PDB file of C-alpha atoms and ligand atoms in Angstrom:
ATOM      1  CA  MET L   1      20.812 -11.348  10.529  1.00  0.00           C
ATOM      2  CA  LYS L   2      22.376  -8.756   8.530  1.00  0.00           C
ATOM      3  CA  THR L   3      20.196  -6.673   7.328  1.00  0.00           C
ATOM      4  CA  LEU L   4      20.298  -2.693   5.489  1.00  0.00           C
ATOM      5  CA  LEU L   5      18.245  -0.065   6.299  1.00  0.00           C
ATOM      6  CA  ILE L   6      18.182   2.467   3.549  1.00  0.00           C
ATOM      7  CA  ILE L   7      16.928   6.133   4.179  1.00  0.00           C
ATOM      8  CA  ASP L   8      14.753   8.400   2.604  1.00  0.00           C
ATOM      9  CA  VAL L   9      16.166   7.818  -1.223  1.00  0.00           C
ATOM     10  CA  GLN L  10      13.836   9.412  -2.894  1.00  0.00           C
ATOM     11  CA  ASN L  11      12.986  12.339  -5.154  1.00  0.00           C
ATOM     12  CA  ASP L  12      12.523  15.601  -3.746  1.00  0.00           C
ATOM     13  CA  PHE L  13      16.196  14.591  -1.776  1.00  0.00           C
ATOM     14  CA  MET L  14      17.692  14.928  -5.239  1.00  0.00           C
ATOM     15  CA  PRO L  15      19.531  17.523  -7.177  1.00  0.00           C
ATOM     16  CA  ASP L  16      16.608  18.638  -8.722  1.00  0.00           C
ATOM     17  CA  GLY L  17      14.505  18.502  -6.044  1.00  0.00           C
ATOM     18  CA  SER L  18      12.746  20.784  -3.634  1.00  0.00           C
ATOM     19  CA  LEU L  19      15.067  19.870  -0.320  1.00  0.00           C
ATOM     20  CA  PRO L  20      17.698  18.698  -2.374  1.00  0.00           C
ATOM     21  CA  VAL L  21      21.067  17.124  -0.706  1.00  0.00           C
ATOM     22  CA  ALA L  22      24.225  17.806  -2.808  1.00  0.00           C
ATOM     23  CA  GLU L  23      25.042  14.824  -5.137  1.00  0.00           C
ATOM     24  CA  GLY L  24      22.326  12.953  -3.790  1.00  0.00           C
ATOM     25  CA  ASP L  25      21.847  11.124  -6.824  1.00  0.00           C
ATOM     26  CA  ARG L  26      25.721   9.984  -6.977  1.00  0.00           C
ATOM     27  CA  ILE L  27      24.540   6.850  -4.187  1.00  0.00           C
ATOM     28  CA  VAL L  28      21.821   4.797  -6.252  1.00  0.00           C
ATOM     29  CA  PRO L  29      24.462   2.573  -8.002  1.00  0.00           C
ATOM     30  CA  VAL L  30      26.402   2.765  -4.727  1.00  0.00           C
ATOM     31  CA  ILE L  31      23.289   1.217  -2.686  1.00  0.00           C
ATOM     32  CA  ASN L  32      21.871  -0.643  -6.020  1.00  0.00           C
ATOM     33  CA  ASN L  33      25.411  -2.354  -5.944  1.00  0.00           C
ATOM     34  CA  ILE L  34      25.836  -3.910  -2.394  1.00  0.00           C
ATOM     35  CA  GLN L  35      21.646  -4.750  -1.322  1.00  0.00           C
ATOM     36  CA  ASP L  36      23.641  -8.536  -2.412  1.00  0.00           C
ATOM     37  CA  GLN L  37      25.539  -8.060   0.250  1.00  0.00           C
ATOM     38  CA  PHE L  38      22.866  -8.522   3.415  1.00  0.00           C
ATOM     39  CA  ASP L  39      20.268 -11.229   4.431  1.00  0.00           C
ATOM     40  CA  LEU L  40      17.150  -8.406   4.391  1.00  0.00           C
ATOM     41  CA  VAL L  41      17.106  -5.041   2.800  1.00  0.00           C
ATOM     42  CA  LEU L  42      14.011  -2.317   4.070  1.00  0.00           C
ATOM     43  CA  ALA L  43      13.975   0.990   3.283  1.00  0.00           C
ATOM     44  CA  THR L  44      12.112   4.273   4.585  1.00  0.00           C
ATOM     45  CA  GLN L  45      10.036   6.987   2.728  1.00  0.00           C
ATOM     46  CA  ASP L  46       9.588  10.077   4.456  1.00  0.00           C
ATOM     47  CA  TRP L  47       5.883  11.005   3.576  1.00  0.00           C
ATOM     48  CA  HIS L  48       4.267  13.547   4.775  1.00  0.00           C
ATOM     49  CA  PRO L  49       0.833  15.251   4.327  1.00  0.00           C
ATOM     50  CA  LYS L  50       0.319  18.901   2.407  1.00  0.00           C
ATOM     51  CA  ASP L  51      -0.496  20.642   5.555  1.00  0.00           C
ATOM     52  CA  HIS L  52       2.745  18.884   7.759  1.00  0.00           C
ATOM     53  CA  ILE L  53       4.441  21.503  10.475  1.00  0.00           C
ATOM     54  CA  SER L  54       7.510  20.912   8.986  1.00  0.00           C
ATOM     55  CA  PHE L  55       6.623  22.812   6.164  1.00  0.00           C
ATOM     56  CA  ALA L  56       7.708  26.774   6.322  1.00  0.00           C
ATOM     57  CA  SER L  57       4.289  26.966   4.336  1.00  0.00           C
ATOM     58  CA  ASN L  58       2.128  26.258   7.149  1.00  0.00           C
ATOM     59  CA  HIS L  59       3.952  28.928   9.122  1.00  0.00           C
ATOM     60  CA  ASP L  60       2.592  32.677   7.976  1.00  0.00           C
ATOM     61  CA  GLY L  61       5.481  34.767   8.100  1.00  0.00           C
ATOM     62  CA  LYS L  62       8.051  32.106   8.342  1.00  0.00           C
ATOM     63  CA  SER L  63      10.738  31.599   5.657  1.00  0.00           C
ATOM     64  CA  ASN L  64      12.646  28.006   4.723  1.00  0.00           C
ATOM     65  CA  PHE L  65      14.903  26.241   7.280  1.00  0.00           C
ATOM     66  CA  ASP L  66      13.919  29.174   9.772  1.00  0.00           C
ATOM     67  CA  VAL L  67      13.996  27.362  13.479  1.00  0.00           C
ATOM     68  CA  ILE L  68      11.041  27.409  16.024  1.00  0.00           C
ATOM     69  CA  GLU L  69      10.035  25.772  18.418  1.00  0.00           C
ATOM     70  CA  LEU L  70       7.532  22.531  18.837  1.00  0.00           C
ATOM     71  CA  HIS L  71       7.196  20.424  22.148  1.00  0.00           C
ATOM     72  CA  GLY L  72      10.041  21.686  23.299  1.00  0.00           C
ATOM     73  CA  ASN L  73      12.839  21.448  20.950  1.00  0.00           C
ATOM     74  CA  PRO L  74      13.864  23.157  18.311  1.00  0.00           C
ATOM     75  CA  GLN L  75      12.112  23.005  14.654  1.00  0.00           C
ATOM     76  CA  THR L  76      13.910  23.679  11.446  1.00  0.00           C
ATOM     77  CA  LEU L  77      11.509  24.783   8.654  1.00  0.00           C
ATOM     78  CA  TRP L  78      11.700  22.934   5.174  1.00  0.00           C
ATOM     79  CA  PRO L  79      10.431  23.214   2.030  1.00  0.00           C
ATOM     80  CA  ASP L  80       7.503  21.678   1.479  1.00  0.00           C
ATOM     81  CA  HIS L  81       9.214  18.003   0.229  1.00  0.00           C
ATOM     82  CA  CYS L  82       7.571  14.360  -0.258  1.00  0.00           C
ATOM     83  CA  VAL L  83       4.073  15.429   0.205  1.00  0.00           C
ATOM     84  CA  GLN L  84       2.435  11.823  -0.078  1.00  0.00           C
ATOM     85  CA  GLY L  85       1.812  10.671  -3.275  1.00  0.00           C
ATOM     86  CA  THR L  86       3.276  13.159  -4.682  1.00  0.00           C
ATOM     87  CA  GLU L  87       6.618  12.026  -7.645  1.00  0.00           C
ATOM     88  CA  GLY L  88       8.853  13.932  -5.064  1.00  0.00           C
ATOM     89  CA  ALA L  89       8.202  11.118  -2.422  1.00  0.00           C
ATOM     90  CA  ASP L  90       8.652   8.082  -5.045  1.00  0.00           C
ATOM     91  CA  PHE L  91      11.988   6.767  -4.515  1.00  0.00           C
ATOM     92  CA  HIS L  92      14.821   7.532  -7.251  1.00  0.00           C
ATOM     93  CA  PRO L  93      13.923   6.218 -10.401  1.00  0.00           C
ATOM     94  CA  ASP L  94      17.026   4.478 -10.688  1.00  0.00           C
ATOM     95  CA  LEU L  95      17.096   2.529  -7.264  1.00  0.00           C
ATOM     96  CA  ASN L  96      16.664  -0.635  -7.452  1.00  0.00           C
ATOM     97  CA  THR L  97      13.820  -1.583  -4.852  1.00  0.00           C
ATOM     98  CA  ALA L  98      12.801  -5.342  -5.944  1.00  0.00           C
ATOM     99  CA  GLN L  99      14.785  -6.566  -2.999  1.00  0.00           C
ATOM    100  CA  PHE L 100      12.291  -4.594  -0.341  1.00  0.00           C
ATOM    101  CA  GLU L 101      11.088  -7.212   2.246  1.00  0.00           C
ATOM    102  CA  ALA L 102       9.358  -3.798   3.595  1.00  0.00           C
ATOM    103  CA  ILE L 103       8.997  -0.211   3.406  1.00  0.00           C
ATOM    104  CA  PHE L 104       8.461   1.969   6.223  1.00  0.00           C
ATOM    105  CA  ARG L 105       6.748   5.602   5.991  1.00  0.00           C
ATOM    106  CA  LYS L 106       7.684   8.548   8.179  1.00  0.00           C
ATOM    107  CA  GLY L 107       6.669  11.730   9.022  1.00  0.00           C
ATOM    108  CA  THR L 108       3.134  10.827   8.499  1.00  0.00           C
ATOM    109  CA  ASP L 109       1.400  12.488  11.582  1.00  0.00           C
ATOM    110  CA  SER L 110       0.780  16.544  10.279  1.00  0.00           C
ATOM    111  CA  ALA L 111       1.630  17.483  14.057  1.00  0.00           C
ATOM    112  CA  ILE L 112       4.718  15.610  14.406  1.00  0.00           C
ATOM    113  CA  ASP L 113       8.273  15.429  12.687  1.00  0.00           C
ATOM    114  CA  SER L 114       9.843  12.667  12.536  1.00  0.00           C
ATOM    115  CA  TYR L 115      13.618  12.326  11.404  1.00  0.00           C
ATOM    116  CA  SER L 116      14.335   9.118  12.393  1.00  0.00           C
ATOM    117  CA  ALA L 117      13.247   5.668  10.899  1.00  0.00           C
ATOM    118  CA  PHE L 118      11.758   4.449  14.556  1.00  0.00           C
ATOM    119  CA  TYR L 119      10.408   7.721  15.880  1.00  0.00           C
ATOM    120  CA  ASP L 120       9.300  10.594  16.088  1.00  0.00           C
ATOM    121  CA  ASN L 121      11.449  13.467  17.018  1.00  0.00           C
ATOM    122  CA  SER L 122       9.751  14.029  20.675  1.00  0.00           C
ATOM    123  CA  HIS L 123       9.606   9.928  20.699  1.00  0.00           C
ATOM    124  CA  LEU L 124       6.195  10.202  21.063  1.00  0.00           C
ATOM    125  CA  LYS L 125       5.570   7.830  18.378  1.00  0.00           C
ATOM    126  CA  SER L 126       7.002   4.295  17.476  1.00  0.00           C
ATOM    127  CA  THR L 127       6.570   3.175  14.022  1.00  0.00           C
ATOM    128  CA  GLY L 128       7.206  -0.465  14.857  1.00  0.00           C
ATOM    129  CA  LEU L 129      10.132  -0.957  13.296  1.00  0.00           C
ATOM    130  CA  THR L 130      12.162  -1.966  16.547  1.00  0.00           C
ATOM    131  CA  GLY L 131       9.715  -4.383  17.051  1.00  0.00           C
ATOM    132  CA  TYR L 132       9.723  -5.488  13.253  1.00  0.00           C
ATOM    133  CA  LEU L 133      13.713  -6.191  13.388  1.00  0.00           C
ATOM    134  CA  LYS L 134      13.572  -8.103  16.587  1.00  0.00           C
ATOM    135  CA  GLU L 135      10.734 -10.038  15.574  1.00  0.00           C
ATOM    136  CA  LYS L 136      12.701 -10.887  12.602  1.00  0.00           C
ATOM    137  CA  GLY L 137      16.508 -11.317  14.737  1.00  0.00           C
ATOM    138  CA  VAL L 138      17.846  -8.850  13.383  1.00  0.00           C
ATOM    139  CA  THR L 139      21.254  -8.063  15.172  1.00  0.00           C
ATOM    140  CA  GLU L 140      23.781  -6.391  12.533  1.00  0.00           C
ATOM    141  CA  LEU L 141      22.096  -3.275  10.876  1.00  0.00           C
ATOM    142  CA  TYR L 142      23.972  -1.126   8.508  1.00  0.00           C
ATOM    143  CA  LEU L 143      22.067   1.881   7.917  1.00  0.00           C
ATOM    144  CA  CYS L 144      22.854   4.347   4.741  1.00  0.00           C
ATOM    145  CA  GLY L 145      20.653   7.101   2.456  1.00  0.00           C
ATOM    146  CA  LEU L 146      19.617  10.479   2.738  1.00  0.00           C
ATOM    147  CA  ALA L 147      20.477  12.660   4.353  1.00  0.00           C
ATOM    148  CA  ALA L 148      23.718  11.428   5.915  1.00  0.00           C
ATOM    149  CA  ASP L 149      23.384  14.333   8.697  1.00  0.00           C
ATOM    150  CA  ILE L 150      19.741  14.601   9.368  1.00  0.00           C
ATOM    151  CA  CYS L 151      17.433  11.152   9.110  1.00  0.00           C
ATOM    152  CA  VAL L 152      20.108   8.571   8.483  1.00  0.00           C
ATOM    153  CA  TYR L 153      22.198   9.834  11.698  1.00  0.00           C
ATOM    154  CA  PHE L 154      19.162  10.148  13.868  1.00  0.00           C
ATOM    155  CA  SER L 155      17.932   6.450  12.636  1.00  0.00           C
ATOM    156  CA  ILE L 156      21.290   5.218  13.616  1.00  0.00           C
ATOM    157  CA  LEU L 157      21.059   6.694  16.844  1.00  0.00           C
ATOM    158  CA  ASP L 158      17.769   5.157  17.271  1.00  0.00           C
ATOM    159  CA  ALA L 159      18.976   1.646  16.534  1.00  0.00           C
ATOM    160  CA  PHE L 160      21.482   1.912  18.711  1.00  0.00           C
ATOM    161  CA  ASN L 161      19.770   2.812  21.825  1.00  0.00           C
ATOM    162  CA  GLU L 162      17.306   0.164  20.692  1.00  0.00           C
ATOM    163  CA  GLY L 163      20.269  -2.418  20.818  1.00  0.00           C
ATOM    164  CA  PHE L 164      21.745  -3.031  17.814  1.00  0.00           C
ATOM    165  CA  ASP L 165      25.022  -3.839  16.254  1.00  0.00           C
ATOM    166  CA  CYS L 166      24.932  -0.599  13.637  1.00  0.00           C
ATOM    167  CA  THR L 167      27.074   0.573  10.726  1.00  0.00           C
ATOM    168  CA  PHE L 168      26.826   3.541   8.877  1.00  0.00           C
ATOM    169  CA  ILE L 169      28.005   3.157   5.439  1.00  0.00           C
ATOM    170  CA  GLU L 170      29.927   5.914   4.965  1.00  0.00           C
ATOM    171  CA  ASP L 171      30.055   6.704   0.708  1.00  0.00           C
ATOM    172  CA  ALA L 172      26.114   4.974   0.511  1.00  0.00           C
ATOM    173  CA  SER L 173      25.015   8.338   2.089  1.00  0.00           C
ATOM    174  CA  LYS L 174      24.815  12.462   1.575  1.00  0.00           C
ATOM    175  CA  ALA L 175      24.328  14.985   3.786  1.00  0.00           C
ATOM    176  CA  LEU L 176      23.186  18.397   3.284  1.00  0.00           C
ATOM    177  CA  ASP L 177      25.879  20.070   5.564  1.00  0.00           C
ATOM    178  CA  ASP L 178      29.222  17.963   4.872  1.00  0.00           C
ATOM    179  CA  VAL L 179      31.185  19.730   8.351  1.00  0.00           C
ATOM    180  CA  HIS L 180      27.873  18.500  10.462  1.00  0.00           C
ATOM    181  CA  LEU L 181      28.084  15.332   9.321  1.00  0.00           C
ATOM    182  CA  ASP L 182      32.779  14.847   9.844  1.00  0.00           C
ATOM    183  CA  ASN L 183      30.827  15.876  13.837  1.00  0.00           C
ATOM    184  CA  LEU L 184      28.288  13.147  13.888  1.00  0.00           C
ATOM    185  CA  LYS L 185      30.682  10.330  12.679  1.00  0.00           C
ATOM    186  CA  GLU L 186      33.360  11.434  15.879  1.00  0.00           C
ATOM    187  CA  GLU L 187      30.396  11.438  17.949  1.00  0.00           C
ATOM    188  CA  MET L 188      28.607   8.287  16.478  1.00  0.00           C
ATOM    189  CA  LEU L 189      32.658   6.849  16.626  1.00  0.00           C
ATOM    190  CA  ALA L 190      32.696   7.470  20.597  1.00  0.00           C
ATOM    191  CA  LYS L 191      29.563   6.221  20.861  1.00  0.00           C
ATOM    192  CA  GLY L 192      30.355   2.447  18.965  1.00  0.00           C
ATOM    193  CA  ILE L 193      29.194   2.891  16.178  1.00  0.00           C
ATOM    194  CA  LYS L 194      30.978   1.745  12.827  1.00  0.00           C
ATOM    195  CA  VAL L 195      31.421   4.008  10.199  1.00  0.00           C
ATOM    196  CA  LEU L 196      32.728   2.489   6.401  1.00  0.00           C
ATOM    197  CA  ASN L 197      33.021   2.711   2.833  1.00  0.00           C
ATOM    198  CA  SER L 198      30.744   0.146   0.673  1.00  0.00           C
ATOM    199  CA  GLU L 199      33.865  -1.947  -0.518  1.00  0.00           C
ATOM    200  CA  SER L 200      34.668  -3.078   2.400  1.00  0.00           C
ATOM    201  CA  LEU L 201      31.521  -5.290   2.358  1.00  0.00           C
ATOM    202  CA  PHE L 202      32.351  -7.546  -0.287  1.00  0.00           C
TER     203      PHE L 202
HETATM  204  C1  VGL K 301      14.946  14.759   5.871  1.00  0.00           C
HETATM  205  C2  VGL K 301      15.121  17.150   6.258  1.00  0.00           C
HETATM  206  C3  VGL K 301      13.603  17.252   6.545  1.00  0.00           C
HETATM  207  C4  VGL K 301      15.833  13.725   5.605  1.00  0.00           C
HETATM  208  C5  VGL K 301      13.184  14.296   6.329  1.00  0.00           C
HETATM  209  O1  VGL K 301      15.318  12.730   5.433  1.00  0.00           O
HETATM  210  O2  VGL K 301      16.699  13.543   6.297  1.00  0.00           O
HETATM  211  N1  VGL K 301      15.778  16.254   5.945  1.00  0.00           N
HETATM  212  N2  VGL K 301      12.942  15.876   6.596  1.00  0.00           N
HETATM  213 ZN1   ZN K 302      10.733  15.737   5.945  1.00  0.00          ZN
END
């Protein structure tokens, strides 16, 4: 079953949001256009409590984009974003959500961050997505969304490690840092993850 997993196409990651991804809004029509090419369409939302550990505002003396150590791993401190129930956490208003069979929310525990749709950053807790996909009989997984070099990338990596056949849809995604994404693309291709543009889905 051919499945599309749309990562974090939320207002706070749009150019006028609190953690803006340049041209993040440009992918919305691209994603709307490809949904009919899939048997199953799923989405994620970054969904943080206000006291979330990834917010610089919750650490005295720290600034946005500082990096601290958390559970032995580096943790970037972000501007407050995607706070549960706020407009910033909503999907972009033009994103067609009618076909979403399920929405998985992540980053809901104030004490741990979760870039991937599958696990938190320290692999302590699962979102249940692997079990859901396996029960549905999903084998081929196509991923897109925001930010390409953070949450999309870590979701692809976990999906690949869980044994799914993974494809990154490049023009339906935008990165916080394009140079970083170029390096990650090389890494993904070397592992056997496919990279394509949406036109090849038709
Ligand atoms: C994301 C940084 C912090 C993302 C989420 O969706 O890529 N990035 N939280
Ligand atoms: Zn977040």
